[in-house]
Amino acid sequence: MIAKPHSIDVRQHILDTAQRIIGGKGFAAVGLNEILGAANVPKGSFYHYFESKDAFGEALLESYFETYLADLDRRLSAPGRPMVDRMMAYWQNWIHTQGDCDAECKCLAVKLGAEVADLSEAMRAVLDRGTKAIIKRLGQALEEGMADGSLKVAGPAFSTAETLYQTWLGASLMAKISRSATPLEAAMRATRMMLHLDPPH
Amino acid sequence: MIAKPHSIDVRQHILDTAQRIIGGKGFAAVGLNEILGAANVPKGSFYHYFESKDAFGEALLESYFETYLADLDRRLSAPGRPMVDRMMAYWQNWIHTQGDCDAECKCLAVKLGAEVADLSEAMRAVLDRGTKAIIKRLGQALEEGMADGSLKVAGPAFSTAETLYQTWLGASLMAKISRSATPLEAAMRATRMMLHLDPPH
DNA sequence: AAACACGATTAGACCAGTCGTCTAGTGACG
DNA sequence: CGTCACTAGACGACTGGTCTAATCGTGTTT
C-alpha cells in the first residue's frame, strides 16, 4: 500500500469517463478504444488496472452503486424535515436527473440492467446487490416516515418500496423510449397515490 | 422447396431467428454472422432483404410488435368472461412468459428498450409507437371493464394503463436482474391494488 | 552517490471478429 | 433462351479485446 501517484487516480478516471460514455451508448456498443481515448489513457494501461472488459464492467457498476447509495443515504437522512418531504424530494430529483440528460443516462440500472443481465453473471450480481440495497433503504425510509407520522402505506413497507422502485425503473425506461418526461410524471402521480398524499404536497 | 418465392419465408425466418438470439444477448452484442449462421442463410441474402443492420433492427421490432399486439387483442377481446378476468389473465401470462425463459427474453421492449433508444432513432421510434399502442389497448380494456362493471379505477383509464405498463416493465427488468419471479409477483400485487380487487381473485 | 533491482506502467502488435460490399452463380418463369 | 429475384461466400477496411515486451519510477544496496 505505497502511496501511488497514479494508480487510484487513473483507475477512477477510467471508471468515471466510462460511466459517461457507457451510460450513453451501452456496454457492448462501446469499445475500450473509445473510452481510453476519451480518458487519455493508453490502451496498454487498461489491463493493468482491470482483468478484462467484463471485470471492468463489474468495477464500473460497483463504483456507480457506491456513490449512488451514499447520495441516497445523504438525501434520506437529511434531518429537520419530515420523511415525506425527503422521500418526495428524492423522486423529484429522479425526474430531474433522468429527464434532461438524454445522451448520458444517469441511472445505470435502467441503461444496463437488461443488456448486461444475460451477458455477464458478475455484472448481474452487482446490479442485483445494488438494486436490492436501494430498495432496502427506501423501505427503511418508509418505516421511518410511518414512525414520524408523515407517511402511511398499506402492507409491509418493503413491499411498497419494491413496487415504487420498479415503477420508477419502468417509467425511466419509457422516458428513454419516448424521449419525454411524461412517463416520469405518471410515476410521480402513482407514487403519490401509493403513499396516500393526493390532497396536499 | 415450395413453389412460393422464398422472399417472405426467408425474410421472416431471419427475423424469427434473430428475435431469439437478440432477445437473449442484446442488439449490439450479436453479429450478423451469428444470426445468419443460426438461420442457415448466407450473408449475401441478408443485404438483399435488409438495407443495413440498423434497418434490420427496425424490421425486427416492427415484426415483434405486430405479433404482440395481435396476441394482446386476442386476449383482451376474448368474449364471454368479464374484463377483469381477461386483464388479469394477461398479467398472469406476463409472469409466465417472463418468468421461465431466462436466456431469451420474450419482451423486446424490456430487453432492447434502454440499449437501443440511444443507438438508433429509427428503432427508438418503433419502440415508442409499439409501447404506446400497448398502453392504448390496455386503457381501452380498462374502460370496457368499467363499462361492464367488473373494474373500477381512480382517475382516467389511460393514466392507470400507463402506470400499470410501466410497473410491469420495471418489474420485468428487476426479474432479469434478480433472476427470480418475485418482482413480477410484486407487480401483480400492485396491479390488484390499483384495480381495487384485493378481496377476491 | 552510483548502480542496481524490480514492480508499476505503457506502447503497440496481434488475430479473431465486425459490418458491409461485391462479383459470380443459381434457378424459376415468361 | 433471357431475365431477374435470389443465393453464395470471398473480400476489405476496420475495430474488438488481449497479451508480450519494453520503459519508467522509486527504494535499496553497496
Short mmCIF file of C-alpha atoms (C1' of nucleotides) in Angstrom, two decimals:
data_model
loop_
_atom_site.label_atom_id
_atom_site.label_comp_id
_atom_site.label_asym_id
_atom_site.label_seq_id
_atom_site.Cartn_x
_atom_site.Cartn_y
_atom_site.Cartn_z
CA MET A 1 0.00 0.00 0.00
CA ILE A 2 2.58 2.53 -1.08
CA ALA A 3 1.31 5.97 -1.88
CA LYS A 4 0.93 5.55 -5.61
CA PRO A 5 0.60 8.77 -7.51
CA HIS A 6 -1.39 7.49 -10.42
CA SER A 7 -2.83 4.09 -9.61
CA ILE A 8 -6.04 5.12 -7.93
CA ASP A 9 -6.43 8.30 -9.90
CA VAL A 10 -6.05 6.69 -13.29
CA ARG A 11 -8.26 3.77 -12.39
CA GLN A 12 -11.01 6.01 -11.14
CA HIS A 13 -10.52 8.36 -14.05
CA ILE A 14 -11.14 5.49 -16.45
CA LEU A 15 -14.23 4.47 -14.48
CA ASP A 16 -15.63 8.00 -14.46
CA THR A 17 -15.06 8.52 -18.14
CA ALA A 18 -16.52 5.14 -18.95
CA GLN A 19 -19.61 5.82 -16.89
CA ARG A 20 -20.44 8.81 -19.05
CA ILE A 21 -19.85 7.02 -22.32
CA ILE A 22 -21.33 3.64 -21.43
CA GLY A 23 -24.23 5.37 -19.73
CA GLY A 24 -24.95 6.86 -23.12
CA LYS A 25 -24.30 4.07 -25.58
CA GLY A 26 -24.49 0.88 -23.59
CA PHE A 27 -21.88 -1.70 -22.66
CA ALA A 28 -21.37 -3.86 -25.73
CA ALA A 29 -21.68 -0.96 -28.15
CA VAL A 30 -18.72 0.86 -26.65
CA GLY A 31 -15.17 -0.26 -27.23
CA LEU A 32 -12.21 0.15 -24.99
CA ASN A 33 -10.61 2.42 -27.57
CA GLU A 34 -13.34 4.98 -27.28
CA ILE A 35 -13.23 5.03 -23.51
CA LEU A 36 -9.46 5.13 -23.26
CA GLY A 37 -9.20 7.70 -26.00
CA ALA A 38 -11.64 9.96 -24.17
CA ALA A 39 -9.81 9.41 -20.90
CA ASN A 40 -6.41 9.97 -22.49
CA VAL A 41 -5.19 6.72 -21.08
CA PRO A 42 -3.11 4.41 -23.25
CA LYS A 43 -4.76 1.16 -24.12
CA GLY A 44 -1.95 -0.83 -22.66
CA SER A 45 -2.68 0.51 -19.21
CA PHE A 46 -6.18 -0.84 -19.15
CA TYR A 47 -5.23 -4.42 -18.48
CA HIS A 48 -3.01 -3.32 -15.67
CA TYR A 49 -5.98 -1.96 -13.78
CA PHE A 50 -8.64 -4.40 -14.94
CA GLU A 51 -8.52 -8.06 -15.75
CA SER A 52 -10.91 -7.90 -18.67
CA LYS A 53 -13.70 -5.81 -20.07
CA ASP A 54 -16.08 -7.94 -18.09
CA ALA A 55 -14.27 -7.36 -14.81
CA PHE A 56 -14.10 -3.71 -15.74
CA GLY A 57 -17.86 -3.57 -16.14
CA GLU A 58 -18.19 -5.13 -12.72
CA ALA A 59 -15.98 -2.43 -11.20
CA LEU A 60 -17.90 0.21 -13.08
CA LEU A 61 -21.20 -0.88 -11.58
CA GLU A 62 -19.68 -1.23 -8.12
CA SER A 63 -18.31 2.28 -8.31
CA TYR A 64 -21.65 3.54 -9.56
CA PHE A 65 -23.73 1.98 -6.80
CA GLU A 66 -21.27 3.06 -4.15
CA THR A 67 -21.73 6.72 -4.94
CA TYR A 68 -25.42 6.27 -5.65
CA LEU A 69 -26.09 4.70 -2.27
CA ALA A 70 -24.01 7.31 -0.49
CA ASP A 71 -26.05 10.03 -2.15
CA LEU A 72 -29.27 8.22 -1.37
CA ASP A 73 -28.30 7.94 2.30
CA ARG A 74 -27.49 11.62 2.41
CA ARG A 75 -30.83 12.56 0.89
CA LEU A 76 -32.94 10.28 3.07
CA SER A 77 -31.19 11.16 6.30
CA ALA A 78 -31.39 14.91 5.90
CA PRO A 79 -32.56 15.99 9.33
CA GLY A 80 -35.20 18.52 10.25
CA ARG A 81 -37.79 17.80 7.60
CA PRO A 82 -40.38 15.04 7.84
CA MET A 83 -39.68 11.89 5.87
CA VAL A 84 -42.38 12.57 3.28
CA ASP A 85 -40.50 15.63 2.15
CA ARG A 86 -37.18 13.84 1.93
CA MET A 87 -38.68 10.97 0.05
CA MET A 88 -40.63 13.08 -2.38
CA ALA A 89 -37.55 15.20 -2.96
CA TYR A 90 -35.77 12.01 -3.92
CA TRP A 91 -38.34 11.15 -6.55
CA GLN A 92 -38.42 14.71 -7.76
CA ASN A 93 -34.69 14.54 -8.20
CA TRP A 94 -35.13 11.31 -10.15
CA ILE A 95 -37.29 13.19 -12.63
CA HIS A 96 -34.68 15.89 -12.77
CA THR A 97 -31.71 13.63 -13.46
CA GLN A 98 -33.49 11.28 -15.84
CA GLY A 99 -35.43 13.95 -17.62
CA ASP A 100 -32.89 16.30 -19.08
CA CYS A 101 -29.93 14.12 -19.93
CA ASP A 102 -30.91 12.16 -23.00
CA ALA A 103 -27.47 11.08 -24.02
CA GLU A 104 -25.90 10.02 -20.76
CA CYS A 105 -28.38 8.04 -18.76
CA LYS A 106 -27.55 8.69 -15.15
CA CYS A 107 -29.18 5.53 -13.92
CA LEU A 108 -27.06 2.59 -14.94
CA ALA A 109 -29.61 0.16 -13.56
CA VAL A 110 -32.01 1.35 -16.24
CA LYS A 111 -29.47 1.63 -19.01
CA LEU A 112 -27.52 -1.56 -18.45
CA GLY A 113 -29.86 -3.81 -16.50
CA ALA A 114 -31.49 -5.67 -19.34
CA GLU A 115 -28.43 -5.69 -21.56
CA VAL A 116 -25.97 -6.93 -19.01
CA ALA A 117 -28.08 -9.35 -17.01
CA ASP A 118 -27.71 -12.06 -19.65
CA LEU A 119 -24.21 -11.05 -20.67
CA SER A 120 -22.16 -11.31 -17.53
CA GLU A 121 -23.05 -13.13 -14.37
CA ALA A 122 -20.65 -10.94 -12.38
CA MET A 123 -22.21 -7.71 -13.56
CA ARG A 124 -25.69 -9.11 -12.98
CA ALA A 125 -24.73 -9.91 -9.42
CA VAL A 126 -23.56 -6.35 -8.77
CA LEU A 127 -26.77 -4.98 -10.23
CA ASP A 128 -28.76 -7.35 -8.06
CA ARG A 129 -26.98 -6.33 -4.88
CA GLY A 130 -27.14 -2.65 -5.75
CA THR A 131 -30.82 -2.51 -6.53
CA LYS A 132 -31.69 -4.62 -3.50
CA ALA A 133 -29.73 -2.17 -1.34
CA ILE A 134 -31.64 0.76 -2.81
CA ILE A 135 -34.98 -0.91 -2.18
CA LYS A 136 -33.94 -1.78 1.35
CA ARG A 137 -33.12 1.84 2.11
CA LEU A 138 -36.37 3.02 0.60
CA GLY A 139 -38.21 0.51 2.78
CA GLN A 140 -36.42 1.75 5.88
CA ALA A 141 -37.27 5.30 4.92
CA LEU A 142 -40.92 4.39 4.58
CA GLU A 143 -40.85 2.87 8.03
CA GLU A 144 -39.22 5.97 9.42
CA GLY A 145 -41.91 8.01 7.75
CA MET A 146 -44.58 5.93 9.41
CA ALA A 147 -42.80 6.37 12.72
CA ASP A 148 -42.65 10.13 12.44
CA GLY A 149 -46.26 10.13 11.34
CA SER A 150 -45.69 11.74 7.98
CA LEU A 151 -46.30 8.61 5.92
CA LYS A 152 -48.77 5.79 5.81
CA VAL A 153 -48.64 2.81 3.49
CA ALA A 154 -50.75 -0.29 3.05
CA GLY A 155 -48.99 -3.53 3.81
CA PRO A 156 -45.33 -4.03 4.65
CA ALA A 157 -43.02 -1.11 3.90
CA PHE A 158 -40.58 -3.26 1.98
CA SER A 159 -43.29 -4.37 -0.38
CA THR A 160 -44.23 -0.79 -1.15
CA ALA A 161 -40.61 0.17 -1.61
CA GLU A 162 -40.18 -2.67 -4.08
CA THR A 163 -43.17 -1.58 -6.12
CA LEU A 164 -42.15 2.07 -6.02
CA TYR A 165 -38.67 1.33 -7.30
CA GLN A 166 -39.96 -0.95 -10.02
CA THR A 167 -42.42 1.68 -11.14
CA TRP A 168 -39.71 4.30 -11.40
CA LEU A 169 -37.43 1.93 -13.25
CA GLY A 170 -40.15 1.20 -15.76
CA ALA A 171 -41.01 4.86 -16.07
CA SER A 172 -37.38 5.71 -16.75
CA LEU A 173 -37.29 3.09 -19.45
CA MET A 174 -40.41 4.54 -21.03
CA ALA A 175 -38.93 8.02 -20.71
CA LYS A 176 -35.90 6.88 -22.70
CA ILE A 177 -38.07 5.26 -25.32
CA SER A 178 -40.43 8.19 -25.69
CA ARG A 179 -37.81 10.85 -25.10
CA SER A 180 -40.15 12.70 -22.84
CA ALA A 181 -40.73 13.23 -19.15
CA THR A 182 -44.40 12.30 -19.12
CA PRO A 183 -43.76 8.70 -18.03
CA LEU A 184 -41.86 10.07 -15.06
CA GLU A 185 -44.73 12.38 -14.24
CA ALA A 186 -47.06 9.39 -14.37
CA ALA A 187 -44.74 7.61 -11.96
CA MET A 188 -44.92 10.61 -9.67
CA ARG A 189 -48.72 10.50 -9.68
CA ALA A 190 -48.65 6.79 -8.96
CA THR A 191 -46.19 7.36 -6.14
CA ARG A 192 -48.42 9.99 -4.53
CA MET A 193 -51.29 7.59 -4.80
CA MET A 194 -49.40 4.71 -3.23
CA LEU A 195 -48.36 6.95 -0.36
CA HIS A 196 -51.86 8.38 0.01
CA LEU A 197 -50.85 12.01 -0.29
CA ASP A 198 -53.04 13.25 -3.04
CA PRO A 199 -54.57 16.24 -1.28
CA PRO A 200 -51.51 18.25 -0.20
CA HIS A 201 -47.92 18.39 -1.42
CA MET B 1 -38.78 -26.35 -51.91
CA ILE B 2 -42.05 -24.51 -52.06
CA ALA B 3 -43.33 -23.01 -55.25
CA LYS B 4 -43.95 -19.76 -53.45
CA PRO B 5 -40.97 -17.47 -53.80
CA HIS B 6 -38.75 -17.56 -50.80
CA SER B 7 -38.88 -13.83 -50.27
CA ILE B 8 -41.31 -13.72 -47.42
CA ASP B 9 -40.26 -17.02 -45.92
CA VAL B 10 -36.57 -16.30 -45.74
CA ARG B 11 -37.04 -12.76 -44.59
CA GLN B 12 -39.35 -13.84 -41.80
CA HIS B 13 -37.12 -16.77 -40.97
CA ILE B 14 -34.21 -14.40 -40.43
CA LEU B 15 -36.39 -12.17 -38.27
CA ASP B 16 -37.64 -15.07 -36.16
CA THR B 17 -34.18 -16.49 -35.62
CA ALA B 18 -32.82 -13.07 -34.79
CA GLN B 19 -35.57 -12.44 -32.28
CA ARG B 20 -34.50 -15.45 -30.29
CA ILE B 21 -30.82 -14.61 -30.36
CA ILE B 22 -31.08 -10.86 -29.94
CA GLY B 23 -33.74 -11.34 -27.31
CA GLY B 24 -31.12 -13.24 -25.39
CA LYS B 25 -27.93 -11.30 -25.95
CA GLY B 26 -28.99 -7.85 -26.97
CA PHE B 27 -28.61 -5.97 -30.22
CA ALA B 28 -25.05 -4.69 -30.31
CA ALA B 29 -23.60 -7.84 -28.78
CA VAL B 30 -24.84 -10.03 -31.63
CA GLY B 31 -23.27 -10.02 -35.06
CA LEU B 32 -24.92 -10.76 -38.35
CA ASN B 33 -22.78 -13.86 -38.73
CA GLU B 34 -24.23 -15.45 -35.64
CA ILE B 35 -27.79 -14.78 -36.70
CA LEU B 36 -27.28 -15.90 -40.28
CA GLY B 37 -25.34 -18.92 -39.21
CA ALA B 38 -28.16 -19.99 -36.92
CA ALA B 39 -30.74 -19.31 -39.59
CA ASN B 40 -28.70 -21.11 -42.27
CA VAL B 41 -28.99 -18.12 -44.51
CA PRO B 42 -25.99 -16.89 -46.44
CA LYS B 43 -24.81 -13.44 -45.67
CA GLY B 44 -25.33 -12.34 -49.22
CA SER B 45 -29.06 -12.79 -48.83
CA PHE B 46 -29.24 -10.59 -45.84
CA TYR B 47 -28.48 -7.43 -47.69
CA HIS B 48 -31.00 -8.36 -50.29
CA TYR B 49 -33.76 -8.23 -47.71
CA PHE B 50 -32.43 -5.54 -45.41
CA GLU B 51 -30.58 -2.35 -46.10
CA SER B 52 -28.37 -2.45 -43.02
CA LYS B 53 -28.20 -3.90 -39.55
CA ASP B 54 -29.97 -0.80 -38.32
CA ALA B 55 -32.84 -1.14 -40.76
CA PHE B 56 -32.95 -4.81 -39.87
CA GLY B 57 -33.37 -3.96 -36.20
CA GLU B 58 -36.23 -1.70 -37.15
CA ALA B 59 -37.93 -4.51 -39.05
CA LEU B 60 -37.29 -6.86 -36.15
CA LEU B 61 -39.09 -4.60 -33.71
CA GLU B 62 -41.91 -3.97 -36.16
CA SER B 63 -42.41 -7.69 -36.61
CA TYR B 64 -42.28 -8.20 -32.87
CA PHE B 65 -44.89 -5.59 -32.01
CA GLU B 66 -47.14 -6.73 -34.82
CA THR B 67 -47.50 -10.21 -33.39
CA TYR B 68 -47.50 -8.92 -29.82
CA LEU B 69 -50.38 -6.55 -30.48
CA ALA B 70 -52.31 -9.20 -32.35
CA ASP B 71 -51.94 -11.54 -29.40
CA LEU B 72 -52.87 -8.79 -26.98
CA ASP B 73 -56.02 -8.03 -28.97
CA ARG B 74 -56.95 -11.68 -28.98
CA ARG B 75 -56.50 -11.95 -25.24
CA LEU B 76 -58.38 -8.79 -24.36
CA SER B 77 -61.28 -9.41 -26.70
CA ALA B 78 -61.99 -12.96 -25.60
CA PRO B 79 -65.74 -12.92 -25.24
CA GLY B 80 -67.87 -14.36 -22.51
CA ARG B 81 -65.74 -13.55 -19.49
CA PRO B 82 -65.77 -10.17 -17.71
CA MET B 83 -62.89 -7.84 -18.50
CA VAL B 84 -61.24 -8.28 -15.10
CA ASP B 85 -60.63 -11.89 -15.88
CA ARG B 86 -59.22 -11.20 -19.32
CA MET B 87 -56.98 -8.48 -18.00
CA MET B 88 -55.69 -10.44 -15.05
CA ALA B 89 -55.07 -13.39 -17.33
CA TYR B 90 -52.93 -11.10 -19.42
CA TRP B 91 -50.77 -10.12 -16.46
CA GLN B 92 -50.64 -13.70 -15.30
CA ASN B 93 -49.37 -14.68 -18.70
CA TRP B 94 -46.76 -11.92 -18.44
CA ILE B 95 -45.43 -13.61 -15.33
CA HIS B 96 -45.47 -16.89 -17.16
CA THR B 97 -43.55 -15.73 -20.23
CA GLN B 98 -41.06 -13.56 -18.41
CA GLY B 99 -40.52 -15.91 -15.55
CA ASP B 100 -39.24 -19.12 -17.03
CA CYS B 101 -37.21 -18.07 -20.03
CA ASP B 102 -34.01 -16.59 -18.71
CA ALA B 103 -32.00 -16.73 -21.87
CA GLU B 104 -34.41 -15.46 -24.47
CA CYS B 105 -36.28 -12.51 -23.12
CA LYS B 106 -39.67 -12.60 -24.74
CA CYS B 107 -40.33 -8.93 -24.20
CA LEU B 108 -38.13 -6.96 -26.55
CA ALA B 109 -39.31 -3.69 -25.05
CA VAL B 110 -37.65 -4.70 -21.80
CA LYS B 111 -34.57 -6.24 -23.37
CA LEU B 112 -33.81 -3.67 -26.04
CA GLY B 113 -35.54 -0.51 -24.85
CA ALA B 114 -32.72 1.08 -22.94
CA GLU B 115 -29.98 -0.20 -25.20
CA VAL B 116 -31.50 0.83 -28.48
CA ALA B 117 -33.17 4.09 -27.55
CA ASP B 118 -29.88 5.97 -27.75
CA LEU B 119 -28.44 3.86 -30.54
CA SER B 120 -30.86 4.18 -33.40
CA GLU B 121 -33.52 6.79 -33.82
CA ALA B 122 -35.46 4.51 -36.16
CA MET B 123 -35.57 1.66 -33.67
CA ARG B 124 -36.48 4.03 -30.87
CA ALA B 125 -39.41 5.29 -32.92
CA VAL B 126 -40.74 1.77 -33.43
CA LEU B 127 -40.43 1.05 -29.72
CA ASP B 128 -42.23 4.28 -28.96
CA ARG B 129 -45.10 3.50 -31.29
CA GLY B 130 -45.33 -0.10 -30.11
CA THR B 131 -45.42 0.62 -26.41
CA LYS B 132 -47.89 3.46 -26.89
CA ALA B 133 -50.15 1.09 -28.80
CA ILE B 134 -49.99 -1.44 -25.98
CA ILE B 135 -50.85 1.18 -23.38
CA LYS B 136 -53.68 2.45 -25.52
CA ARG B 137 -55.20 -1.01 -25.74
CA LEU B 138 -54.83 -1.54 -22.02
CA GLY B 139 -56.58 1.78 -21.43
CA GLN B 140 -59.43 0.77 -23.70
CA ALA B 141 -59.68 -2.53 -21.90
CA LEU B 142 -59.91 -0.73 -18.57
CA GLU B 143 -62.72 1.41 -19.92
CA GLU B 144 -64.50 -1.67 -21.17
CA GLY B 145 -64.09 -3.18 -17.75
CA MET B 146 -65.66 -0.15 -16.16
CA ALA B 147 -68.48 -0.35 -18.67
CA ASP B 148 -69.24 -3.98 -17.92
CA GLY B 149 -68.97 -3.21 -14.22
CA SER B 150 -66.14 -5.60 -13.49
CA LEU B 151 -63.49 -2.91 -12.99
CA LYS B 152 -63.15 0.39 -11.25
CA VAL B 153 -60.13 2.66 -11.36
CA ALA B 154 -59.32 6.05 -9.93
CA GLY B 155 -58.76 8.78 -12.48
CA PRO B 156 -58.61 8.39 -16.24
CA ALA B 157 -58.23 4.86 -17.58
CA PHE B 158 -55.30 5.81 -19.80
CA SER B 159 -53.37 7.08 -16.83
CA THR B 160 -53.84 3.83 -14.97
CA ALA B 161 -52.88 1.83 -18.05
CA GLU B 162 -49.70 3.86 -18.36
CA THR B 163 -48.74 3.23 -14.76
CA LEU B 164 -49.60 -0.45 -14.96
CA TYR B 165 -47.47 -0.98 -18.04
CA GLN B 166 -44.57 0.94 -16.54
CA THR B 167 -44.76 -1.09 -13.38
CA TRP B 168 -44.66 -4.34 -15.30
CA LEU B 169 -41.78 -3.14 -17.42
CA GLY B 170 -39.82 -2.23 -14.32
CA ALA B 171 -40.73 -5.50 -12.66
CA SER B 172 -39.53 -7.43 -15.70
CA LEU B 173 -36.26 -5.57 -15.59
CA MET B 174 -35.84 -6.42 -11.92
CA ALA B 175 -36.79 -10.01 -12.67
CA LYS B 176 -33.97 -10.20 -15.19
CA ILE B 177 -31.54 -8.64 -12.76
CA SER B 178 -32.50 -10.82 -9.83
CA ARG B 179 -33.22 -13.91 -11.89
CA SER B 180 -36.35 -14.53 -9.92
CA ALA B 181 -40.07 -14.08 -10.30
CA THR B 182 -40.63 -12.20 -7.06
CA PRO B 183 -40.54 -8.77 -8.72
CA LEU B 184 -43.29 -9.93 -11.04
CA GLU B 185 -45.30 -11.15 -8.08
CA ALA B 186 -44.86 -7.74 -6.51
CA ALA B 187 -46.13 -6.19 -9.72
CA MET B 188 -49.13 -8.46 -9.54
CA ARG B 189 -49.91 -7.33 -6.01
CA ALA B 190 -49.55 -3.71 -7.06
CA THR B 191 -51.82 -4.32 -10.02
CA ARG B 192 -54.52 -5.85 -7.83
CA MET B 193 -54.24 -2.84 -5.57
CA MET B 194 -54.50 -0.33 -8.38
CA LEU B 195 -57.58 -2.12 -9.69
CA HIS B 196 -59.09 -2.42 -6.20
CA LEU B 197 -59.57 -6.14 -6.29
CA ASP B 198 -57.83 -7.27 -3.17
CA PRO B 199 -60.63 -9.29 -1.59
CA PRO B 200 -61.44 -11.83 -4.33
CA HIS B 201 -59.44 -13.11 -7.29
"C1'" DA C 1 26.44 8.64 -4.56
"C1'" DA C 2 26.05 5.42 -8.21
"C1'" DA C 3 24.34 1.18 -9.74
"C1'" DC C 4 21.06 -1.83 -9.43
"C1'" DA C 5 16.60 -4.31 -8.90
"C1'" DC C 6 12.08 -4.74 -9.52
"C1'" DG C 7 7.43 -3.73 -9.69
"C1'" DA C 8 4.29 -0.28 -11.83
"C1'" DT C 9 3.04 1.44 -16.06
"C1'" DT C 10 2.96 1.98 -21.12
"C1'" DA C 11 3.30 1.01 -26.11
"C1'" DG C 12 1.84 -1.32 -29.65
"C1'" DA C 13 1.45 -5.87 -32.10
"C1'" DC C 14 -1.85 -9.42 -32.65
"C1'" DC C 15 -5.65 -12.05 -34.64
"C1'" DA C 16 -10.31 -13.01 -34.42
"C1'" DG C 17 -14.34 -10.91 -35.42
"C1'" DT C 18 -17.27 -6.73 -37.09
"C1'" DC C 19 -20.33 -4.75 -40.83
"C1'" DG C 20 -20.95 -4.12 -45.27
"C1'" DT C 21 -19.59 -4.70 -50.48
"C1'" DC C 22 -19.14 -7.04 -54.49
"C1'" DT C 23 -18.86 -10.36 -58.16
"C1'" DA C 24 -20.47 -14.94 -59.56
"C1'" DG C 25 -23.64 -18.03 -59.75
"C1'" DT C 26 -28.27 -20.39 -59.35
"C1'" DG C 27 -32.81 -21.48 -60.82
"C1'" DA C 28 -37.63 -20.38 -61.77
"C1'" DC C 29 -40.64 -18.45 -65.08
"C1'" DG C 30 -42.15 -15.66 -69.00
"C1'" DC D 1 -33.41 -18.62 -74.23
"C1'" DG D 2 -33.44 -14.18 -71.36
"C1'" DT D 3 -34.50 -12.11 -67.34
"C1'" DC D 4 -34.44 -11.27 -62.69
"C1'" DA D 5 -35.14 -12.37 -57.94
"C1'" DC D 6 -32.36 -14.59 -55.03
"C1'" DT D 7 -28.13 -17.14 -53.19
"C1'" DA D 8 -23.30 -17.84 -52.34
"C1'" DG D 9 -19.47 -16.54 -49.84
"C1'" DA D 10 -14.87 -14.29 -50.54
"C1'" DC D 11 -13.15 -9.91 -49.50
"C1'" DG D 12 -11.81 -5.26 -47.41
"C1'" DA D 13 -11.44 -1.89 -44.14
"C1'" DC D 14 -11.81 -1.65 -39.68
"C1'" DT D 15 -12.39 -2.49 -34.57
"C1'" DG D 16 -12.60 -5.74 -30.79
"C1'" DG D 17 -10.24 -7.41 -26.57
"C1'" DT D 18 -5.87 -9.47 -25.17
"C1'" DC D 19 -1.05 -10.07 -24.32
"C1'" DT D 20 4.02 -9.62 -24.55
"C1'" DA D 21 7.91 -6.81 -24.43
"C1'" DA D 22 9.90 -2.56 -23.36
"C1'" DT D 23 10.03 1.59 -20.43
"C1'" DC D 24 9.64 4.32 -16.37
"C1'" DG D 25 9.96 5.36 -11.34
"C1'" DT D 26 11.39 4.57 -6.95
"C1'" DG D 27 13.64 2.38 -3.00
"C1'" DT D 28 17.71 -0.41 -1.74
"C1'" DT D 29 22.30 -1.81 -1.78
"C1'" DT D 30 26.82 -1.07 -2.00
#
